[in-house]
Tab-separated table of C-alpha atoms in Angstrom:
chain	number	residue	atom	x	y	z
G	1	MET	CA	16.779	-9.766	-10.953
G	2	VAL	CA	17.158	-10.695	-7.312
G	3	ASN	CA	18.669	-14.112	-6.564
G	4	LEU	CA	17.875	-15.502	-3.141
G	5	THR	CA	20.120	-18.493	-2.527
G	6	ARG	CA	19.759	-18.577	1.256
G	7	ILE	CA	16.617	-17.857	3.212
G	8	TYR	CA	18.276	-17.474	6.602
G	9	THR	CA	21.516	-15.547	7.012
G	10	LYS	CA	21.728	-15.187	10.811
G	11	THR	CA	22.927	-11.603	10.295
G	12	GLY	CA	19.833	-10.238	12.023
G	13	ASP	CA	20.288	-12.248	15.180
G	14	ASP	CA	21.811	-9.197	16.880
G	15	GLY	CA	18.720	-7.040	16.329
G	16	THR	CA	20.028	-5.319	13.195
G	17	THR	CA	19.299	-5.648	9.502
G	18	SER	CA	20.707	-4.410	6.221
G	19	LEU	CA	19.202	-1.526	4.336
G	20	GLY	CA	19.222	-1.439	0.545
G	21	ASP	CA	22.599	0.312	0.494
G	22	MET	CA	24.010	-2.534	2.664
G	23	SER	CA	24.361	-0.288	5.736
G	24	ARG	CA	23.178	-1.857	8.996
G	25	THR	CA	20.432	-0.462	11.187
G	26	SER	CA	18.331	-1.476	14.171
G	27	LYS	CA	15.250	-3.578	13.558
G	28	ASN	CA	13.435	-0.767	15.405
G	29	ASP	CA	14.385	1.747	12.703
G	30	PRO	CA	11.296	3.666	11.446
G	31	ARG	CA	12.353	2.899	7.850
G	32	LEU	CA	12.204	-0.813	8.588
G	33	GLU	CA	8.812	-0.375	10.244
G	34	ALA	CA	7.617	1.437	7.121
G	35	TYR	CA	8.712	-1.113	4.574
G	36	ALA	CA	7.669	-4.034	6.788
G	37	THR	CA	4.171	-2.555	7.000
G	38	VAL	CA	4.187	-2.096	3.223
G	39	ASP	CA	4.934	-5.836	3.040
G	40	GLU	CA	1.960	-6.475	5.324
G	41	ALA	CA	-0.255	-4.345	3.061
G	42	ASN	CA	0.990	-6.321	0.067
G	43	SER	CA	0.148	-9.580	1.846
G	44	SER	CA	-3.342	-8.320	2.653
G	45	ILE	CA	-3.858	-7.648	-1.059
G	46	GLY	CA	-2.705	-11.216	-1.650
G	47	VAL	CA	-5.554	-12.372	0.592
G	48	VAL	CA	-7.992	-10.376	-1.565
G	49	LEU	CA	-6.588	-12.134	-4.633
G	50	ALA	CA	-6.843	-15.562	-2.988
G	51	LEU	CA	-10.251	-15.269	-1.340
G	52	GLY	CA	-12.101	-12.360	-2.932
G	53	ASP	CA	-14.552	-12.933	-5.735
G	54	ILE	CA	-13.181	-10.221	-8.023
G	55	SER	CA	-13.234	-9.554	-11.744
G	56	GLU	CA	-10.210	-10.191	-13.944
G	57	ASP	CA	-9.596	-6.468	-14.483
G	58	ILE	CA	-9.428	-5.853	-10.738
G	59	ARG	CA	-7.295	-8.969	-10.296
G	60	ALA	CA	-4.804	-7.641	-12.880
G	61	LEU	CA	-4.858	-4.214	-11.195
G	62	LEU	CA	-4.119	-5.712	-7.770
G	63	VAL	CA	-1.259	-7.852	-9.111
G	64	ARG	CA	0.240	-4.729	-10.684
G	65	ILE	CA	-0.126	-2.933	-7.338
G	66	GLN	CA	1.564	-5.828	-5.525
G	67	ASN	CA	4.566	-5.415	-7.815
G	68	ASP	CA	4.568	-1.644	-7.216
G	69	LEU	CA	4.476	-2.246	-3.458
G	70	PHE	CA	7.771	-4.117	-3.774
G	71	ASP	CA	9.090	-0.977	-5.498
G	72	VAL	CA	7.823	1.085	-2.552
G	73	GLY	CA	9.569	-1.253	-0.120
G	74	ALA	CA	12.800	-1.125	-2.118
G	75	ASP	CA	12.611	2.665	-2.143
G	76	LEU	CA	11.975	2.858	1.607
G	77	CYS	CA	14.850	0.527	2.467
G	78	THR	CA	17.385	2.498	0.409
G	79	PRO	CA	18.419	5.813	1.968
G	80	VAL	CA	18.226	8.866	-0.277
G	81	THR	CA	21.765	10.191	-0.775
G	82	ASP	CA	23.332	12.760	-3.076
G	83	ALA	CA	25.760	10.363	-4.757
G	84	PRO	CA	24.594	6.748	-4.456
G	85	ALA	CA	27.042	4.042	-5.496
G	86	PHE	CA	24.254	2.437	-7.553
G	87	GLU	CA	21.089	3.967	-8.973
G	88	PRO	CA	18.361	3.013	-6.464
G	89	LEU	CA	14.849	1.962	-7.386
G	90	ARG	CA	12.553	4.900	-6.624
G	91	VAL	CA	8.774	5.257	-6.832
G	92	LEU	CA	7.762	7.626	-9.623
G	93	GLU	CA	4.970	10.173	-9.921
G	94	SER	CA	3.725	8.163	-12.936
G	95	GLN	CA	2.888	5.281	-10.581
G	96	ILE	CA	0.768	7.665	-8.504
G	97	THR	CA	-0.900	9.059	-11.624
G	98	TYR	CA	-1.851	5.509	-12.607
G	99	LEU	CA	-3.534	4.984	-9.221
G	100	GLU	CA	-5.432	8.253	-9.614
G	101	GLU	CA	-6.631	7.166	-13.056
G	102	GLN	CA	-7.899	3.892	-11.585
G	103	ILE	CA	-9.642	5.715	-8.734
G	104	ASP	CA	-11.461	7.893	-11.280
G	105	ARG	CA	-12.258	4.896	-13.505
G	106	TYR	CA	-13.986	2.858	-10.795
G	107	ASN	CA	-15.426	5.742	-8.779
G	108	LYS	CA	-17.408	7.112	-11.735
G	109	GLU	CA	-19.539	3.936	-11.653
G	110	LEU	CA	-20.489	4.373	-7.991
G	111	ALA	CA	-23.317	6.228	-6.304
G	112	GLN	CA	-22.408	9.470	-4.578
G	113	LEU	CA	-21.607	9.016	-0.899
G	114	ARG	CA	-23.995	10.498	1.666
G	115	SER	CA	-22.228	9.171	4.783
G	116	PHE	CA	-19.171	7.193	5.849
G	117	VAL	CA	-19.094	3.579	4.694
G	118	LEU	CA	-19.029	0.745	7.200
G	119	PRO	CA	-16.272	-1.729	6.245
G	120	SER	CA	-18.530	-4.636	5.314
G	121	GLY	CA	-20.568	-6.096	2.501
G	122	THR	CA	-19.279	-8.782	0.182
G	123	GLY	CA	-16.275	-10.885	1.103
G	124	ALA	CA	-14.163	-9.054	-1.477
G	125	ALA	CA	-15.249	-5.640	-0.156
G	126	SER	CA	-14.475	-6.610	3.429
G	127	LEU	CA	-11.020	-7.909	2.461
G	128	LEU	CA	-10.340	-4.754	0.448
G	129	HIS	CA	-11.247	-2.658	3.495
G	130	VAL	CA	-8.713	-4.609	5.566
G	131	ALA	CA	-6.076	-4.007	2.861
G	132	ARG	CA	-7.040	-0.314	2.897
G	133	THR	CA	-6.547	0.029	6.638
G	134	VAL	CA	-3.194	-1.777	6.562
G	135	THR	CA	-2.127	0.516	3.715
G	136	ARG	CA	-3.128	3.558	5.787
G	137	ARG	CA	-0.955	2.249	8.610
G	138	ALA	CA	1.912	1.766	6.151
G	139	GLU	CA	1.463	5.391	5.109
G	140	ARG	CA	1.614	6.568	8.744
G	141	CYS	CA	4.763	4.498	9.333
G	142	THR	CA	6.274	5.985	6.181
G	143	TRP	CA	5.565	9.520	7.396
G	144	ALA	CA	7.216	8.633	10.703
G	145	ALA	CA	10.320	7.502	8.789
G	146	ILE	CA	10.256	10.648	6.653
G	147	HIS	CA	10.066	12.832	9.754
G	148	ALA	CA	12.819	10.850	11.490
G	149	PHE	CA	15.228	10.939	8.547
G	150	GLY	CA	14.209	14.114	6.694
G	151	GLY	CA	15.563	14.034	3.168
G	152	GLY	CA	16.862	10.495	3.657
G	153	VAL	CA	13.470	8.960	2.809
G	154	ASN	CA	11.615	9.570	-0.441
G	155	PRO	CA	8.283	11.338	0.356
G	156	ILE	CA	6.749	10.070	-2.893
G	157	THR	CA	6.440	6.683	-1.183
G	158	ALA	CA	3.956	8.137	1.325
G	159	LYS	CA	2.025	9.825	-1.464
G	160	TYR	CA	1.807	6.493	-3.315
G	161	LEU	CA	0.455	4.750	-0.210
G	162	ASN	CA	-2.097	7.521	0.334
G	163	ARG	CA	-3.464	7.119	-3.186
G	164	LEU	CA	-3.399	3.345	-2.897
G	165	SER	CA	-5.553	3.436	0.233
G	166	ASP	CA	-7.989	5.701	-1.639
G	167	LEU	CA	-8.084	3.228	-4.520
G	168	LEU	CA	-8.674	0.288	-2.183
G	169	PHE	CA	-11.597	2.204	-0.648
G	170	VAL	CA	-13.096	2.776	-4.094
G	171	LEU	CA	-12.527	-0.874	-5.056
G	172	ALA	CA	-14.256	-2.001	-1.840
G	173	ARG	CA	-17.248	0.146	-2.735
G	174	TYR	CA	-17.101	-1.214	-6.283
G	175	ALA	CA	-17.163	-4.774	-4.901
G	176	ASN	CA	-20.391	-3.804	-3.093
G	177	LYS	CA	-21.889	-2.178	-6.173
G	178	GLU	CA	-24.621	-4.821	-6.571
G	179	ILE	CA	-25.672	-4.848	-2.902
G	180	GLY	CA	-24.918	-1.232	-2.021
G	181	ASP	CA	-22.806	0.250	0.743
G	182	GLN	CA	-23.702	-0.128	4.387
G	183	LEU	CA	-23.575	3.472	5.599
G	184	TRP	CA	-22.811	4.828	9.050
G	185	VAL	CA	-25.862	6.273	10.787
G	186	PRO	CA	-24.548	8.679	13.433
G	187	GLY	CA	-26.045	8.034	16.861
G	188	ALA	CA	-28.252	5.224	15.534
G	189	ASN	CA	-28.013	3.151	18.704
G	190	ARG	CA	-28.334	5.789	21.389
């Protein structure tokens, strides 16, 4: 369990922050950008939970995902090393498999897509689309960190974020199930 006794530490006032292994790095570090954007994605899911009219099964799924996103952040902030002093928290393939199972579960109830979906519809669907796009950005930031640090960043984190954005897309479509998707019509306004 994490115990937070002080909210401000003043240790970041010089433009640096601590990673999970207690090493210091610049606040411009791509790893920090990655896990900060994961935090933003998590917060956007919190907005879905607060404002979206969603079923209890989707609510439970999103709360589980929020917890997993803290795991992703913990993984991203702890450099991958050969002999860590303490066993770090790492994202597992089983967490990705779970997302894939949920994608299949909800997608099988949806009509086949014939075009790209406009990010709109119900309030819940629109909020889920925002969470999806923030998650995609978190994935891109994670790939930037992976490329910058090679084997020092766990690539499974990016894979998790990729599947999560797919799931959020499916859940947005599911939230529009009763009213249908608003589809892109190429060149409609020429």
